[in-house]
Amino acid sequence: MHIQRIYANQFTNYQKLPVVNNQTNSISNNNTNAVQNSKIPCTFKYNANIHFGEFFDPNRTVPHIDYEEYITMSDNTKRRFRKRYATFFKNKQFKKEEMIDNRFLSMPLQSETLMDEFLKTSKIYSKYKDNPIICLGRSPKWFLNAALWMKDGIDDYKFVAFSKNWYAPDIFTREISRKDKLAPTPKEEAAYRKYLKRIKADPQTIVDHMKETGKKTVITDYIDTGKGVTSFLDVMSKYAEDLGILEEFCNSIHIVGIGSRKYTEERLKLDYEPTPKVTMPERMIPYEKQGLWTYKITQEFHDMDYSMFKEMLVNQNTNECRSTYYPHEAWTIYKPDHIKTGLIKDFDKAKKLVKQLRDSHEKTLSSFTPAMFDFRNLLNFRILDALNTRNLLKAIHKSKV
């Protein structure tokens, strides 16, 4: 709080790639079978700048691993991947420069104690299995996927790409306020509204579901100062206001924050940090409270184990692995819900706009490298394997893309 991280692709002269066998987790060398529907240009440059969705290139060492792949694995294959997980950073093919965060060069959740803490946090979503859940940005995604794969966990959630913020805390009062110069333009906001409506995460859909079922929509994110969620609610509330349903929208959402109070205390050098919460944008404040102590816009915060928090959220390698980088500058350029066709259809114009985005945000628009794909899939395996060995893995399920 993942473009699942934008890579530059070329758009002509396609060739076929070898397939990965889901049963054996190996690449087929049989020319007859080495044909798949996915295509890449023959002049494709690996580790380049724009690509949507996952692909298997020669620089990768770990195949795609999700729920479907895990449940087909033999015991020998599982043992092999357990060893691979423990030795990933020692592999001769590993390239340190391909990692996003070089401060964390070990796989997370190797400790069974920290894995238990991770699953404990993931379980908090189980009580919302009957509610629509909006995963705001990348931070909660590992936890929600674990809840999705877990017995008695959730059945689904909706990923809403959202990056950056334009609310910020005052350095002295720590009160959140809007920084207009950082906010999206009307054109950008209009494009984001189309995205929200297309994926059915818009205010009208939320209000309609509340009317039909009496169930609030859960909006969940990593909460520290809360400025990211406040920025998202700024867009949503303005959209709802224009639709004439602002008060109904405010009554139809519940905010679930996850984070670490200890981390915030250390970062701000405080002896005590009040429970983090989301500050409402100005237009929502009149609808926030029902009485002196009763809130219409409900929210809760779940404090997680500090060591586990550092491995899963402070560690940017982990935090990048299930994400879509979608700052408001990119809202008019691509569609994160269209994995392989997200760019606007005019390819020449698309490439020009992507270059423009990269030139203006060089430090924040990073490539999803082969090593990061490998890291992501090994962490998938580790979580699925931990659920399975604890007898917590669902018998039937489809992975979240």
C-alpha positions as semicolon CSV with decimal commas, in nm:
position;residue;x (nm);y (nm);z (nm)
1;M;0,000;0,000;0,000
2;H;0,139;-0,376;-0,789
3;I;0,091;-0,286;-1,362
4;Q;0,152;-0,648;-1,134
5;R;0,469;-0,445;-1,177
6;I;0,499;-0,287;-1,522
7;Y;0,756;-0,424;-1,764
8;A;0,817;-0,296;-2,114
9;N;0,714;-0,539;-2,374
10;Q;0,729;-0,510;-2,749
11;F;0,420;-0,577;-2,949
12;T;0,520;-0,751;-3,273
13;N;0,707;-1,059;-3,401
14;Y;0,576;-1,313;-3,151
15;Q;0,721;-1,654;-3,072
16;K;0,601;-1,942;-2,857
17;L;0,731;-2,025;-2,509
18;P;0,778;-2,369;-2,351
19;V;0,505;-2,468;-2,107
20;V;0,544;-2,543;-1,740
21;N;0,394;-2,880;-1,648
22;N;0,172;-2,824;-1,344
23;Q;0,202;-3,187;-1,244
24;T;0,582;-3,203;-1,240
25;N;0,660;-2,831;-1,209
26;S;0,909;-2,866;-1,492
27;I;0,953;-2,714;-1,837
28;S;0,871;-2,948;-2,121
29;N;1,151;-3,012;-2,371
30;N;0,919;-3,194;-2,607
31;N;0,875;-2,974;-2,913
32;T;0,524;-3,109;-2,962
33;N;0,424;-2,998;-2,614
34;A;0,635;-2,686;-2,604
35;V;0,352;-2,473;-2,732
36;Q;0,124;-2,257;-2,522
37;N;-0,124;-1,982;-2,591
38;S;0,083;-1,714;-2,419
39;K;0,311;-1,532;-2,663
40;I;0,601;-1,294;-2,628
41;P;0,795;-1,105;-2,896
42;C;1,104;-1,281;-3,032
43;T;1,293;-0,959;-2,960
44;F;1,169;-0,949;-2,599
45;K;1,435;-0,823;-2,357
46;Y;1,418;-1,003;-2,024
47;N;1,428;-0,777;-1,718
48;A;1,294;-0,492;-1,931
49;N;1,028;-0,245;-1,840
50;I;0,668;-0,356;-1,913
51;H;0,477;-0,681;-1,872
52;F;0,132;-0,775;-1,741
53;G;0,077;-1,107;-1,566
54;E;0,324;-1,382;-1,491
55;F;0,539;-1,556;-1,750
56;F;0,818;-1,810;-1,731
57;D;1,141;-1,686;-1,885
58;P;1,484;-1,851;-1,900
59;N;1,614;-1,634;-1,617
60;R;1,370;-1,780;-1,366
61;T;1,442;-2,085;-1,152
62;V;1,103;-2,145;-0,985
63;P;0,780;-2,226;-1,175
64;H;0,442;-2,077;-1,100
65;I;0,312;-2,213;-0,769
66;D;-0,041;-2,146;-0,650
67;Y;-0,309;-2,353;-0,479
68;E;-0,378;-2,562;-0,789
69;E;-0,010;-2,642;-0,842
70;Y;0,052;-2,718;-0,474
71;I;-0,224;-2,977;-0,437
72;T;-0,083;-3,176;-0,733
73;M;0,268;-3,194;-0,584
74;S;0,413;-3,525;-0,469
75;D;0,579;-3,551;-0,128
76;N;0,919;-3,555;-0,300
77;T;0,838;-3,234;-0,486
78;K;0,728;-3,068;-0,163
79;R;1,052;-3,169;0,007
80;R;1,246;-3,025;-0,286
81;F;1,068;-2,690;-0,262
82;R;1,111;-2,677;0,116
83;K;1,485;-2,706;0,060
84;R;1,467;-2,453;-0,224
85;Y;1,288;-2,210;0,009
86;A;1,557;-2,238;0,274
87;T;1,844;-2,199;0,025
88;F;1,698;-1,952;-0,227
89;F;1,946;-1,673;-0,154
90;K;2,240;-1,917;-0,159
91;N;2,166;-2,042;-0,510
92;K;2,439;-1,961;-0,762
93;Q;2,178;-1,838;-1,010
94;F;2,038;-1,586;-0,760
95;K;2,103;-1,222;-0,856
96;K;2,101;-0,985;-0,562
97;E;2,048;-0,682;-0,787
98;E;1,709;-0,822;-0,897
99;M;1,563;-0,789;-0,547
100;I;1,369;-0,476;-0,456
101;D;1,501;-0,457;-0,099
102;N;1,860;-0,566;-0,032
103;R;1,820;-0,517;0,343
104;F;1,622;-0,842;0,361
105;L;1,809;-1,123;0,190
106;S;1,640;-1,419;0,352
107;M;1,302;-1,580;0,292
108;P;1,032;-1,463;0,538
109;L;0,833;-1,681;0,779
110;Q;1,096;-1,953;0,808
111;S;1,027;-1,965;1,181
112;E;0,720;-2,175;1,264
113;T;0,641;-1,927;1,543
114;L;0,630;-1,638;1,296
115;M;0,425;-1,850;1,055
116;D;0,176;-1,909;1,337
117;E;0,160;-1,532;1,391
118;F;0,107;-1,475;1,019
119;L;-0,181;-1,724;1,010
120;K;-0,326;-1,572;1,326
121;T;-0,349;-1,234;1,153
122;S;-0,489;-1,396;0,839
123;K;-0,767;-1,559;1,041
124;I;-0,913;-1,223;1,141
125;Y;-1,072;-1,201;0,797
126;S;-1,266;-1,524;0,850
127;K;-1,539;-1,345;1,042
128;Y;-1,604;-1,139;0,729
129;K;-1,653;-1,432;0,491
130;D;-2,012;-1,317;0,431
131;N;-1,910;-0,956;0,362
132;P;-1,764;-0,814;0,043
133;I;-1,395;-0,744;0,115
134;I;-1,191;-0,478;-0,061
135;C;-0,816;-0,534;-0,040
136;L;-0,680;-0,183;-0,079
137;G;-0,341;-0,201;-0,245
138;R;-0,078;-0,466;-0,195
139;S;-0,018;-0,473;0,182
140;P;-0,303;-0,704;0,299
141;K;-0,282;-0,938;-0,001
142;W;-0,063;-1,214;0,150
143;F;-0,291;-1,230;0,456
144;L;-0,608;-1,237;0,245
145;N;-0,470;-1,510;0,018
146;A;-0,389;-1,720;0,325
147;A;-0,747;-1,662;0,448
148;L;-0,872;-1,760;0,102
149;W;-0,682;-2,091;0,111
150;M;-0,772;-2,160;0,475
151;K;-1,043;-2,393;0,606
152;D;-1,337;-2,183;0,732
153;G;-1,168;-1,881;0,577
154;I;-1,306;-1,633;0,326
155;D;-1,452;-1,734;-0,010
156;D;-1,340;-1,430;-0,209
157;Y;-1,211;-1,074;-0,194
158;K;-1,175;-0,790;-0,442
159;F;-0,831;-0,640;-0,506
160;V;-0,846;-0,265;-0,567
161;A;-0,521;-0,118;-0,699
162;F;-0,438;0,207;-0,522
163;S;-0,097;0,362;-0,459
164;K;0,040;0,683;-0,308
165;N;-0,162;0,939;-0,111
166;W;-0,235;1,309;-0,097
167;Y;-0,322;1,336;0,271
168;A;-0,035;1,380;0,515
169;P;0,008;1,430;0,890
170;D;0,133;1,758;1,033
171;I;0,481;1,706;1,182
172;F;0,378;1,877;1,508
173;T;0,007;1,804;1,560
174;R;0,007;1,480;1,353
175;E;-0,339;1,577;1,226
176;I;-0,414;1,456;0,873
177;S;-0,487;1,717;0,608
178;R;-0,530;1,722;0,230
179;K;-0,242;1,840;0,011
180;D;-0,420;1,965;-0,300
181;K;-0,102;1,983;-0,510
182;L;-0,051;1,607;-0,466
183;A;-0,411;1,511;-0,548
184;P;-0,529;1,355;-0,877
185;T;-0,648;1,570;-1,164
186;P;-1,015;1,562;-1,272
187;K;-0,914;1,355;-1,579
188;E;-0,728;1,103;-1,361
189;E;-1,015;1,082;-1,116
190;A;-1,265;1,021;-1,398
191;A;-1,049;0,731;-1,523
192;Y;-1,029;0,582;-1,173
193;R;-1,407;0,600;-1,136
194;K;-1,441;0,395;-1,456
195;Y;-1,198;0,140;-1,311
196;L;-1,394;0,118;-0,983
197;K;-1,724;0,075;-1,166
198;R;-1,576;-0,187;-1,401
199;I;-1,452;-0,404;-1,113
200;K;-1,772;-0,339;-0,910
201;A;-1,596;-0,162;-0,624
202;D;-1,773;0,169;-0,679
203;P;-1,992;0,344;-0,417
204;Q;-2,318;0,248;-0,590
205;T;-2,230;-0,123;-0,584
206;I;-2,137;-0,096;-0,215
207;V;-2,461;0,084;-0,126
208;D;-2,675;-0,157;-0,331
209;H;-2,520;-0,458;-0,156
210;M;-2,590;-0,305;0,185
211;K;-2,954;-0,246;0,088
212;E;-2,995;-0,601;-0,044
213;T;-2,815;-0,793;0,232
214;G;-2,758;-0,563;0,529
215;K;-2,386;-0,645;0,502
216;K;-2,125;-0,370;0,505
217;T;-1,832;-0,380;0,265
218;V;-1,501;-0,430;0,445
219;I;-1,215;-0,205;0,332
220;T;-0,883;-0,338;0,459
221;D;-0,529;-0,202;0,443
222;Y;-0,209;-0,163;0,640
223;I;-0,269;0,130;0,877
224;D;0,004;0,350;1,023
225;T;-0,103;0,712;0,992
226;G;-0,403;0,605;0,782
227;K;-0,328;0,861;0,510
228;G;-0,355;0,604;0,229
229;V;-0,707;0,493;0,321
230;T;-0,807;0,856;0,377
231;S;-0,691;0,939;0,023
232;F;-0,888;0,644;-0,117
233;L;-1,200;0,749;0,076
234;D;-1,154;1,101;-0,060
235;V;-1,200;0,964;-0,413
236;M;-1,485;0,731;-0,310
237;S;-1,676;0,992;-0,109
238;K;-1,656;1,251;-0,388
239;Y;-1,785;0,985;-0,629
240;A;-2,068;0,899;-0,387
241;E;-2,152;1,266;-0,337
242;D;-2,184;1,316;-0,712
243;L;-2,419;1,014;-0,722
244;G;-2,626;1,161;-0,435
245;I;-2,556;0,862;-0,205
246;L;-2,283;0,995;0,027
247;E;-2,461;0,926;0,355
248;E;-2,567;0,578;0,240
249;F;-2,209;0,506;0,135
250;C;-2,079;0,610;0,477
251;N;-2,326;0,369;0,640
252;S;-2,219;0,084;0,412
253;I;-1,847;0,048;0,487
254;H;-1,639;-0,102;0,767
255;I;-1,263;-0,041;0,789
256;V;-1,030;-0,320;0,903
257;G;-0,674;-0,204;0,964
258;I;-0,371;-0,424;1,021
259;G;-0,032;-0,305;1,140
260;S;0,213;-0,279;1,430
261;R;0,183;-0,025;1,708
262;K;0,540;-0,104;1,817
263;Y;0,669;-0,017;1,470
264;T;0,486;0,318;1,478
265;E;0,616;0,391;1,829
266;E;0,974;0,321;1,721
267;R;0,941;0,514;1,396
268;L;0,800;0,822;1,571
269;K;1,018;0,775;1,882
270;L;0,717;0,765;2,115
271;D;0,668;0,584;2,445
272;Y;0,308;0,510;2,358
273;E;0,114;0,520;2,032
274;P;-0,268;0,531;2,040
275;T;-0,445;0,267;1,836
276;P;-0,398;0,365;1,471
277;K;-0,716;0,469;1,293
278;V;-0,828;0,622;0,966
279;T;-0,915;0,991;0,963
280;M;-1,219;1,062;0,748
281;P;-1,188;1,309;0,457
282;E;-1,373;1,633;0,517
283;R;-1,697;1,549;0,334
284;M;-1,740;1,227;0,534
285;I;-1,695;1,380;0,881
286;P;-2,064;1,485;0,920
287;Y;-2,164;1,120;0,872
288;E;-1,890;0,963;1,085
289;K;-2,065;0,965;1,423
290;Q;-2,412;0,865;1,527
291;G;-2,378;0,995;1,881
292;L;-2,110;1,099;2,128
293;W;-1,958;0,751;2,147
294;T;-2,127;0,572;1,858
295;Y;-1,985;0,564;1,506
296;K;-2,171;0,511;1,180
297;I;-1,845;0,456;0,995
298;T;-1,707;0,166;1,193
299;Q;-1,346;0,059;1,201
300;E;-1,112;-0,174;1,388
301;F;-0,737;-0,226;1,410
302;H;-0,544;-0,552;1,454
303;D;-0,198;-0,527;1,604
304;M;0,037;-0,796;1,473
305;D;0,358;-0,951;1,599
306;Y;0,641;-0,702;1,539
307;S;0,894;-0,952;1,397
308;M;0,636;-1,098;1,160
309;F;0,529;-0,746;1,061
310;K;0,886;-0,656;0,963
311;E;0,919;-0,968;0,747
312;M;0,584;-0,923;0,571
313;L;0,544;-0,544;0,544
314;V;0,867;-0,359;0,617
315;N;1,046;-0,603;0,387
316;Q;0,973;-0,454;0,045
317;N;1,063;-0,781;-0,129
318;T;0,757;-0,935;0,034
319;N;0,547;-0,624;0,000
320;E;0,609;-0,602;-0,377
321;C;0,529;-0,962;-0,457
322;R;0,150;-0,949;-0,481
323;S;0,095;-0,596;-0,589
324;T;-0,001;-0,350;-0,861
325;Y;0,166;-0,012;-0,860
326;Y;-0,114;0,228;-0,951
327;P;-0,047;0,594;-0,857
328;H;-0,296;0,847;-0,987
329;E;-0,049;0,951;-1,258
330;A;-0,109;0,606;-1,412
331;W;-0,490;0,601;-1,389
332;T;-0,530;0,726;-1,747
333;I;-0,254;0,502;-1,889
334;Y;-0,340;0,141;-1,807
335;K;-0,603;-0,084;-1,652
336;P;-0,471;-0,308;-1,372
337;D;-0,772;-0,542;-1,392
338;H;-0,683;-0,629;-1,755
339;I;-0,375;-0,838;-1,683
340;K;-0,238;-0,882;-2,036
341;T;-0,433;-0,611;-2,216
342;G;-0,413;-0,334;-1,960
343;L;-0,248;-0,074;-2,178
344;I;-0,459;0,145;-2,401
345;K;-0,506;-0,019;-2,742
346;D;-0,296;0,228;-2,939
347;F;0,040;0,055;-2,877
348;D;0,255;0,345;-3,001
349;K;0,071;0,585;-2,776
350;A;0,085;0,333;-2,492
351;K;0,462;0,300;-2,513
352;K;0,497;0,677;-2,518
353;L;0,278;0,714;-2,209
354;V;0,458;0,437;-2,021
355;K;0,792;0,602;-2,098
356;Q;0,648;0,930;-1,973
357;L;0,537;0,759;-1,652
358;R;0,877;0,596;-1,605
359;D;1,065;0,918;-1,673
360;S;0,865;1,105;-1,410
361;H;0,862;0,826;-1,148
362;E;1,190;0,644;-1,202
363;K;1,239;0,565;-0,833
364;T;0,894;0,421;-0,774
365;L;0,823;0,233;-1,097
366;S;1,035;-0,078;-1,053
367;S;1,059;-0,391;-1,265
368;F;0,917;-0,721;-1,145
369;T;1,233;-0,921;-1,207
370;P;1,280;-1,298;-1,250
371;A;1,417;-1,320;-0,896
372;M;1,107;-1,144;-0,763
373;F;0,881;-1,386;-0,951
374;D;1,077;-1,676;-0,796
375;F;1,057;-1,517;-0,452
376;R;0,679;-1,470;-0,489
377;N;0,618;-1,831;-0,590
378;L;0,839;-1,976;-0,317
379;L;0,654;-1,770;-0,056
380;N;0,327;-1,897;-0,202
381;F;0,457;-2,249;-0,155
382;R;0,568;-2,182;0,203
383;I;0,226;-2,049;0,306
384;L;0,034;-2,327;0,131
385;D;0,267;-2,587;0,282
386;A;0,227;-2,440;0,631
387;L;-0,153;-2,450;0,600
388;N;-0,137;-2,808;0,477
389;T;0,095;-2,935;0,752
390;R;-0,134;-2,769;1,010
391;N;-0,440;-2,933;0,853
392;L;-0,577;-2,589;0,769
393;L;-0,573;-2,607;0,387
394;K;-0,907;-2,608;0,205
395;A;-0,987;-2,926;0,015
396;I;-1,125;-2,741;-0,289
397;H;-1,047;-2,388;-0,399
398;K;-0,934;-2,168;-0,686
399;S;-0,639;-1,939;-0,632
400;K;-0,676;-1,563;-0,636
401;V;-0,505;-1,412;-0,940
